[in-house]
XYZ file of C-alpha atoms in Angstrom:
535
model
C 23.040 3.340 8.176
C 20.195 0.990 8.967
C 17.275 2.736 10.659
C 16.218 1.522 14.079
C 12.789 -0.099 14.003
C 10.859 1.065 17.057
C 7.506 -0.449 17.958
C 4.359 1.641 17.609
C 3.604 1.313 21.327
C 7.066 2.655 22.188
C 6.576 5.575 19.782
C 3.207 6.475 21.292
C 4.603 6.138 24.825
C 7.612 8.301 23.959
C 5.423 10.902 22.265
C 3.053 11.076 25.250
C 6.000 11.347 27.653
C 7.704 14.077 25.606
C 4.513 16.085 25.169
C 3.629 15.631 28.836
C 7.016 16.828 30.032
C 6.990 19.737 27.582
C 3.518 20.801 28.705
C 4.485 20.502 32.366
C 7.595 22.595 31.761
C 5.694 25.286 29.862
C 2.765 25.323 32.264
C 5.007 25.388 35.327
C 7.077 28.269 33.916
C 3.997 30.239 32.928
C 2.258 29.485 36.225
C 5.360 30.441 38.213
C 5.586 33.789 36.459
C 1.888 34.573 36.787
C 1.640 33.252 40.355
C 4.706 35.208 41.479
C 3.349 38.372 39.941
C -0.139 37.770 41.349
C 1.011 36.951 44.882
C 3.303 39.969 45.016
C 0.507 42.220 43.787
C -1.930 40.736 46.310
C 0.544 41.071 49.168
C 1.325 44.631 48.151
C -2.364 45.630 48.005
C -3.013 43.926 51.350
C -0.053 45.686 52.953
C -1.257 49.036 51.575
C -4.843 48.522 52.750
C -3.637 47.503 56.227
C -1.353 50.524 56.466
C -4.217 52.838 55.450
C -6.509 51.257 58.021
C -3.916 51.654 60.776
C -3.211 55.291 59.776
C -6.860 56.234 60.396
C -7.164 54.675 63.873
C -7.953 57.619 66.269
C -6.167 56.062 69.233
C -2.936 55.960 67.259
C -3.401 59.560 66.030
C -4.088 60.802 69.579
C -1.124 58.811 70.976
C 1.220 61.035 68.965
C 0.305 63.911 71.339
C 1.395 61.999 74.456
C 4.807 61.874 76.096
C 5.247 58.142 75.350
C 3.378 57.348 72.067
C 4.911 53.872 71.918
C 3.076 52.772 75.033
C -0.309 53.149 73.341
C 0.703 52.392 69.758
C 2.820 49.197 70.206
C -0.007 46.950 71.563
C -2.381 48.033 68.809
C 0.215 47.449 66.080
C 1.142 43.984 67.361
C -2.472 42.941 67.641
C -3.127 43.966 64.046
C 0.092 42.210 62.866
C -0.843 38.931 64.508
C -4.450 39.024 63.310
C -3.610 39.847 59.700
C -0.505 37.666 59.323
C 1.702 40.550 58.306
C 5.420 40.184 58.939
C 5.597 43.603 60.521
C 3.513 46.696 61.365
C 5.888 49.562 61.988
C 4.718 53.029 63.022
C 7.025 56.009 63.187
C 6.911 59.772 63.576
C 7.685 62.387 60.957
C 11.395 61.972 61.616
C 11.230 58.194 61.055
C 11.635 57.239 64.701
C 9.816 53.967 65.449
C 6.895 53.962 67.912
C 5.913 50.319 67.083
C 7.937 47.357 65.843
C 7.703 43.547 66.138
C 11.039 43.606 67.875
C 10.679 45.827 70.947
C 14.439 46.534 70.955
C 14.028 48.328 67.636
C 11.502 50.826 69.090
C 13.006 54.293 69.318
C 15.398 53.677 66.487
C 15.103 55.150 63.007
C 13.199 53.256 60.335
C 15.265 51.589 57.535
C 14.707 51.167 53.839
C 14.866 54.769 52.676
C 11.382 54.592 51.120
C 9.433 56.866 53.523
C 10.017 60.168 51.727
C 6.923 60.160 49.513
C 4.585 59.453 52.417
C 6.171 61.922 54.862
C 6.695 64.828 52.503
C 3.985 64.388 49.851
C 1.356 62.459 51.776
C 1.180 59.608 49.202
C -0.118 56.057 49.729
C 2.033 53.530 47.840
C 3.642 50.082 47.642
C 7.401 49.595 47.644
C 10.111 46.971 47.869
C 13.043 47.572 50.152
C 15.304 45.864 52.645
C 14.471 46.679 56.249
C 15.628 45.463 59.610
C 13.913 42.096 59.073
C 15.107 41.631 55.476
C 13.788 42.348 51.932
C 10.037 42.895 51.964
C 6.968 44.202 50.149
C 5.631 47.213 52.019
C 2.505 49.311 52.073
C 3.241 52.912 53.092
C 0.599 55.355 54.436
C 1.019 58.804 56.064
C -0.649 59.595 59.414
C -2.527 62.878 59.549
C -3.599 64.720 62.756
C -6.987 66.301 63.151
C -5.678 69.464 61.481
C -4.588 67.504 58.402
C -0.906 67.724 59.089
C 1.460 64.763 58.517
C 2.633 63.611 61.894
C 3.904 60.113 61.132
C 3.967 57.028 58.902
C 2.623 53.428 58.948
C 4.633 50.679 57.212
C 3.011 47.229 56.895
C 5.047 44.556 55.146
C 5.491 40.932 54.135
C 8.972 39.399 53.714
C 9.864 38.477 50.145
C 11.259 35.206 51.486
C 7.789 34.250 52.753
C 6.195 35.333 49.484
C 8.628 33.208 47.504
C 8.013 30.251 49.799
C 4.306 30.560 49.166
C 4.950 30.619 45.434
C 7.143 27.501 45.710
C 4.444 25.698 47.707
C 1.844 26.535 45.059
C 4.164 25.377 42.273
C 4.838 22.141 44.156
C 1.115 21.428 44.264
C 0.871 22.104 40.522
C 3.778 19.739 39.856
C 2.133 16.982 41.901
C -1.101 17.355 39.937
C 0.867 17.473 36.666
C 2.783 14.341 37.629
C -0.415 12.397 38.172
C -1.810 13.782 34.907
C 1.371 12.599 33.175
C 0.989 9.129 34.668
C -2.610 8.968 33.452
C -1.572 10.084 29.935
C 1.207 7.473 29.848
C -1.224 4.791 30.947
C -3.648 5.965 28.261
C -0.885 5.854 25.647
C -0.052 2.269 26.609
C -3.702 1.252 26.332
C -3.982 3.090 22.994
C -0.867 1.333 21.684
C -2.252 -2.066 22.661
C -5.607 -1.265 21.088
C -3.944 -0.200 17.825
C -1.827 -3.377 17.783
C -5.002 -5.373 18.263
C -6.617 -3.548 15.326
C -3.516 -4.160 13.186
C -3.379 -7.848 14.204
C -0.130 -7.335 16.096
C 1.689 -5.831 13.100
C 3.949 -2.822 13.353
C 3.551 0.095 10.884
C 6.673 -0.856 8.922
C 5.356 -4.428 8.669
C 2.001 -3.121 7.421
C 3.802 -0.928 4.877
C 5.822 -3.929 3.706
C 2.689 -6.063 3.384
C 0.961 -3.260 1.483
C 3.825 -3.067 -1.024
C 3.853 -6.865 -1.382
C 0.075 -6.897 -1.874
C 0.270 -4.295 -4.632
C 3.110 -6.148 -6.331
C 1.165 -9.428 -6.201
C -2.072 -7.825 -7.404
C -0.381 -6.350 -10.455
C 1.723 -9.459 -11.139
C -1.095 -12.022 -11.307
C -2.820 -12.612 -14.622
C -6.271 -12.805 -13.040
C -8.458 -9.768 -12.552
C -9.034 -9.128 -8.838
C -11.543 -6.814 -7.187
C -12.885 -6.406 -3.662
C -16.090 -4.812 -2.391
C -17.299 -3.866 1.076
C -20.525 -5.124 2.629
C -22.471 -2.321 0.929
C -21.298 -3.176 -2.579
C -18.748 -0.388 -3.008
C -15.443 -1.240 -4.698
C -12.483 -1.035 -2.319
C -9.777 -2.415 -4.628
C -9.294 -3.415 -8.276
C -6.048 -4.366 -10.018
C -4.964 -3.280 -13.504
C -5.761 -6.664 -15.080
C -9.365 -6.371 -13.880
C -9.630 -2.877 -15.372
C -8.334 -4.137 -18.720
C -10.714 -7.113 -18.773
C -13.693 -4.894 -17.882
C -12.582 -2.033 -20.186
C -12.509 0.444 -17.291
C -10.374 3.553 -16.944
C -9.635 6.008 -14.165
C -10.423 5.550 -10.488
C -13.102 3.001 -9.607
C -12.566 2.931 -5.843
C -15.694 3.789 -3.818
C -17.929 3.256 -6.867
C -20.844 0.827 -6.778
C -19.954 -2.518 -8.343
C -23.336 -2.680 -10.095
C -22.934 -1.943 -13.781
C -19.173 -2.386 -13.699
C -19.078 -6.126 -13.048
C -21.672 -8.937 -12.892
C -22.553 -8.697 -9.224
C -25.025 -11.556 -8.683
C -22.453 -13.931 -7.187
C -20.843 -11.144 -5.156
C -24.101 -10.262 -3.420
C -24.897 -13.941 -2.945
C -21.584 -14.412 -1.130
C -22.303 -11.294 0.973
C -25.670 -12.726 1.921
C -24.718 -16.350 2.586
C -21.049 -16.114 3.515
C -20.311 -19.135 1.286
C -17.598 -19.044 -1.373
C -18.409 -19.448 -5.074
C -15.841 -21.267 -7.212
C -15.324 -21.554 -10.982
C -18.587 -19.858 -11.914
C -18.971 -19.014 -15.600
C -20.455 -15.583 -16.283
C -21.096 -13.625 -19.480
C -20.262 -9.934 -19.277
C -20.710 -7.794 -22.390
C -18.586 -9.525 -25.065
C -16.614 -11.768 -22.706
C -17.137 -15.031 -20.875
C -15.287 -14.996 -17.543
C -14.589 -17.630 -14.906
C -15.188 -16.150 -11.439
C -14.209 -17.207 -7.906
C -15.657 -15.292 -4.934
C -14.597 -15.502 -1.282
C -16.076 -13.572 1.681
C -13.914 -11.267 3.825
C -14.801 -12.191 7.407
C -13.742 -11.060 10.866
C -15.149 -11.630 14.348
C -17.957 -9.127 13.732
C -19.214 -10.759 10.537
C -18.868 -10.423 6.749
C -16.968 -7.275 5.830
C -16.932 -7.722 2.067
C -16.090 -10.018 -0.845
C -12.976 -10.513 -2.954
C -13.403 -11.895 -6.466
C -10.858 -13.191 -8.959
C -11.794 -13.703 -12.592
C -10.190 -14.526 -15.894
C -11.267 -14.365 -19.495
C -12.376 -17.848 -20.501
C -10.866 -17.258 -23.950
C -7.374 -17.068 -22.402
C -7.979 -20.308 -20.537
C -9.150 -21.979 -23.749
C -6.072 -20.744 -25.574
C -3.872 -22.172 -22.861
C -5.657 -25.531 -23.041
C -5.411 -25.527 -26.817
C -1.676 -24.812 -26.643
C -1.251 -27.697 -24.207
C -3.242 -29.895 -26.550
C -1.058 -28.910 -29.511
C 2.127 -29.555 -27.530
C 0.712 -32.988 -26.673
C 0.048 -33.569 -30.361
C 3.616 -32.480 -31.156
C 4.985 -34.997 -28.640
C 2.797 -37.689 -30.223
C 4.294 -36.820 -33.607
C 7.777 -37.354 -32.201
C 6.639 -40.635 -30.682
C 5.244 -41.670 -34.071
C 8.565 -40.874 -35.714
C 10.377 -42.963 -33.120
C 7.864 -45.777 -33.560
C 8.229 -45.739 -37.356
C 11.998 -45.739 -37.134
C 11.855 -48.676 -34.713
C 9.638 -50.628 -37.124
C 12.121 -50.066 -39.942
C 14.959 -51.259 -37.761
C 13.009 -54.460 -37.006
C 12.396 -55.019 -40.741
C 16.053 -54.411 -41.477
C 17.057 -56.837 -38.708
C 14.678 -59.457 -40.126
C 16.146 -59.168 -43.620
C 19.673 -59.552 -42.261
C 18.704 -62.595 -40.258
C 17.133 -64.157 -43.377
C 20.256 -63.444 -45.382
C 18.427 -61.061 -47.713
C 21.381 -58.735 -47.815
C 20.573 -57.186 -51.183
C 17.066 -56.214 -50.066
C 18.507 -54.864 -46.830
C 20.980 -52.743 -48.780
C 18.228 -51.501 -51.102
C 16.081 -50.583 -48.109
C 18.970 -48.712 -46.439
C 19.784 -46.871 -49.656
C 16.137 -45.924 -50.205
C 15.732 -44.643 -46.667
C 19.073 -42.879 -46.844
C 18.162 -41.079 -50.050
C 14.815 -40.020 -48.599
C 16.353 -38.941 -45.302
C 19.218 -37.118 -47.037
C 16.801 -35.158 -49.201
C 14.517 -34.311 -46.320
C 17.379 -33.493 -43.999
C 19.025 -31.347 -46.682
C 15.908 -29.198 -46.954
C 15.056 -29.210 -43.236
C 18.536 -28.555 -41.860
C 20.262 -26.655 -44.694
C 17.475 -24.452 -46.061
C 15.245 -24.021 -43.025
C 17.481 -22.533 -40.339
C 14.903 -22.048 -37.575
C 15.113 -24.868 -35.017
C 11.435 -24.500 -34.022
C 10.196 -25.120 -37.541
C 12.769 -27.931 -37.980
C 11.478 -29.728 -34.878
C 7.834 -29.496 -36.006
C 8.641 -30.755 -39.529
C 10.673 -33.706 -38.221
C 7.781 -34.714 -35.993
C 5.307 -34.484 -38.849
C 7.622 -36.472 -41.143
C 7.527 -39.309 -38.654
C 3.755 -39.082 -38.285
C 3.296 -39.060 -42.091
C 5.542 -42.103 -42.466
C 3.554 -43.975 -39.818
C 0.255 -43.108 -41.548
C 1.679 -43.962 -45.015
C 1.258 -40.398 -46.217
C 3.750 -38.821 -48.571
C 4.864 -35.633 -46.875
C 6.984 -33.524 -49.225
C 8.993 -30.488 -48.187
C 9.445 -28.226 -51.198
C 13.095 -27.997 -52.184
C 12.676 -24.253 -52.884
C 11.874 -23.624 -49.226
C 14.223 -21.271 -47.433
C 13.958 -19.626 -44.020
C 16.343 -17.926 -41.617
C 15.858 -17.887 -37.861
C 12.428 -16.439 -37.098
C 11.931 -13.167 -35.158
C 11.788 -13.568 -31.394
C 8.113 -12.572 -31.130
C 7.097 -15.762 -32.977
C 7.198 -18.412 -30.268
C 7.304 -22.199 -30.505
C 3.784 -22.355 -29.053
C 2.502 -20.135 -31.907
C 4.124 -22.365 -34.529
C 2.857 -25.576 -32.920
C -0.709 -24.251 -33.046
C -0.456 -22.876 -36.603
C 1.689 -25.429 -38.468
C 0.670 -28.397 -36.322
C -3.058 -27.887 -36.944
C -2.748 -27.078 -40.644
C -0.502 -30.079 -41.369
C -2.696 -32.405 -39.290
C -5.771 -31.088 -41.101
C -4.055 -31.846 -44.419
C -3.182 -35.384 -43.227
C -6.836 -36.000 -42.374
C -7.969 -34.593 -45.724
C -5.849 -37.099 -47.711
C -6.439 -40.077 -45.421
C -8.806 -41.831 -47.887
C -6.856 -40.945 -51.056
C -5.108 -43.658 -53.083
C -1.821 -41.749 -53.041
C -2.163 -39.406 -50.055
C 0.217 -36.491 -50.523
C 0.789 -33.354 -48.455
C 3.247 -30.660 -49.510
C 4.918 -28.016 -47.377
C 6.581 -24.809 -48.520
C 8.137 -22.007 -46.446
C 9.948 -18.763 -47.248
C 10.869 -15.533 -45.516
C 11.758 -13.539 -48.617
C 10.131 -10.126 -48.400
C 8.431 -8.485 -45.439
C 6.323 -11.543 -44.509
C 7.033 -15.088 -43.417
C 5.010 -17.441 -45.624
C 3.950 -21.013 -44.898
C 2.003 -23.015 -47.506
C 0.449 -26.434 -46.842
C -1.318 -28.184 -49.721
C -3.009 -31.577 -50.019
C -4.564 -33.722 -52.761
C -7.715 -34.428 -50.822
C -11.300 -34.010 -51.920
C -11.334 -30.273 -51.228
C -13.792 -28.132 -49.321
C -17.409 -27.854 -50.437
C -19.222 -24.545 -50.859
C -21.365 -25.394 -47.821
C -18.377 -26.111 -45.595
C -16.246 -23.175 -46.732
C -17.990 -20.389 -44.674
C -17.872 -22.608 -41.562
C -14.232 -23.637 -41.972
C -12.842 -21.592 -39.067
C -15.937 -21.749 -36.838
C -15.088 -23.088 -33.382
C -16.540 -26.556 -32.914
C -17.414 -27.131 -36.571
C -16.108 -30.371 -38.141
C -16.927 -32.514 -41.128
C -15.493 -35.589 -39.384
C -17.560 -38.198 -37.618
C -16.852 -39.429 -34.091
C -17.689 -38.883 -30.433
C -14.507 -37.025 -29.396
C -14.608 -33.205 -29.266
C -13.420 -31.858 -32.628
C -13.584 -28.729 -34.740
C -11.036 -26.642 -32.822
C -7.843 -27.112 -34.862
C -8.424 -24.617 -37.679
C -10.116 -22.170 -35.286
C -7.099 -22.283 -32.989
C -4.749 -21.844 -35.959
C -6.645 -18.763 -37.149
C -6.598 -17.232 -33.654
C -2.838 -17.808 -33.399
C -2.283 -16.198 -36.808
C -4.397 -13.162 -35.870
C -2.534 -12.882 -32.592
C 0.671 -12.387 -34.618
C -1.132 -9.826 -36.835
C -1.031 -12.243 -39.776
C -3.596 -13.554 -42.250
C -4.561 -17.014 -43.483
C -5.857 -17.740 -46.984
C -7.575 -20.869 -48.313
C -7.923 -22.111 -51.895
C -9.755 -25.325 -52.619
C -11.455 -27.363 -55.302
C -12.675 -30.925 -55.314
C -10.265 -32.020 -58.023
C -6.867 -30.812 -56.813
C -7.485 -30.478 -53.078
C -6.831 -27.528 -50.743
C -4.051 -24.997 -50.168
C -3.690 -23.107 -46.870
C -1.317 -20.120 -46.967
C -0.228 -18.224 -43.843
C 1.365 -14.768 -43.935
C 3.080 -13.592 -40.733
C 4.671 -10.114 -40.629
C 8.312 -10.096 -39.560
C 7.887 -6.823 -37.691
C 6.092 -6.427 -34.406
C 3.287 -3.926 -34.821
C 4.709 -0.431 -34.407
C 8.332 -1.593 -34.899
C 9.428 -0.579 -38.386
C 13.012 -1.729 -37.994
C 12.448 -5.173 -36.560
C 14.107 -8.025 -38.468
């Protein structure tokens, strides 16, 4: 079942409302209990104190000795009742006959409630609850003593429970009104808080932020560039795995100073100026990296810097691969061009009626093509190597170089870890280097041999050029070194070939002398490193 996506503001509002109502309910219940208990206790103590006070009034005590005690006692009792707010002040004799009562018609009748015994027989002062002639009430009971200390009557002062409960309800109502306004204020505060949070999150909901966070992490770990971010004090806030690998870092780097972990000159410059830095070349330890820096800015100013960087060696390898692919396409173009030239020659011979020469030319080309195709297509089964050799055959034909593919060559389909780009860089550069070496020879010849017998794949390219001198030999694979003249950038072919061989965990050997030329042999292991069963 798909979960309902509720906005953050609605969640905060709902939480504030729920908590507010829960607090009001708990507070009202607790207050009601405590207030009810407190009011009843207060009313009881007040009733008891009033009854004690009345029981000690001399006029009332003396009135008990008269023929009509009610005549003197009733006015005093009513006055006290009205002044104190009591519901009733009832005075009776030892038999419970009333001498004072709020309702005059009740005077002379016996007191109700059945709670006079303790005062009349034991002389106790106490609080009780009972139902009298006016209804259920809280009463304070006090005995009346004469001047000889004898119990002659009783005073009962009371407050109706109905009035007490009404007072409690009125107090609770006031609490509820205050709580209601407090709830309104909390709800208003929750709305303002929700809006403020949405402003801080740029109007995004939490689930949207979570989604963006997951996307950001996926992107950071998917890109090939190293990425790191720092705050405006130079502390690292984020670094992806590629950056850690490039900088040879392990463990957690968050909240560490960027100084010492990464060349920070450009980062601090961007923090200071607020201007981006693009395609800056920096040397860090054993690597040359290309760095781009961009400031992180909001309305309050520069908050930090994010930098992306990549090992320049990787970029060079990519450019070299592109260059080799371009060379490979030129080889195919050369083959097409050479074939077109031969077709034109053949057409010319036919038009001149030189049919015998045309037949000889066709037979010669056919024999050559059949031999080459037999070796390329029947003995070398890998389509990548076939494509490279066909291109180089065309280029050799165009340059009038004899390019021989050894008839003992044999190769099955290469392992999947050896890509076309690897072969273009390795074979393309070595064959081209051999073509250049024999360019000034009278009979320029380049030979190619390949085999996959054994645990290694072996490629051998030999030429009949002038060889490599003792001075040139140590510099042969140095990047940028060339023995050729010219203004175009050169000296990268053999260096690129060596790097590609090493990348495949292979080796390259060179044998050369000035009489027989040079032989380059490449050994590529069939197995990926750590995979004993591959191939």
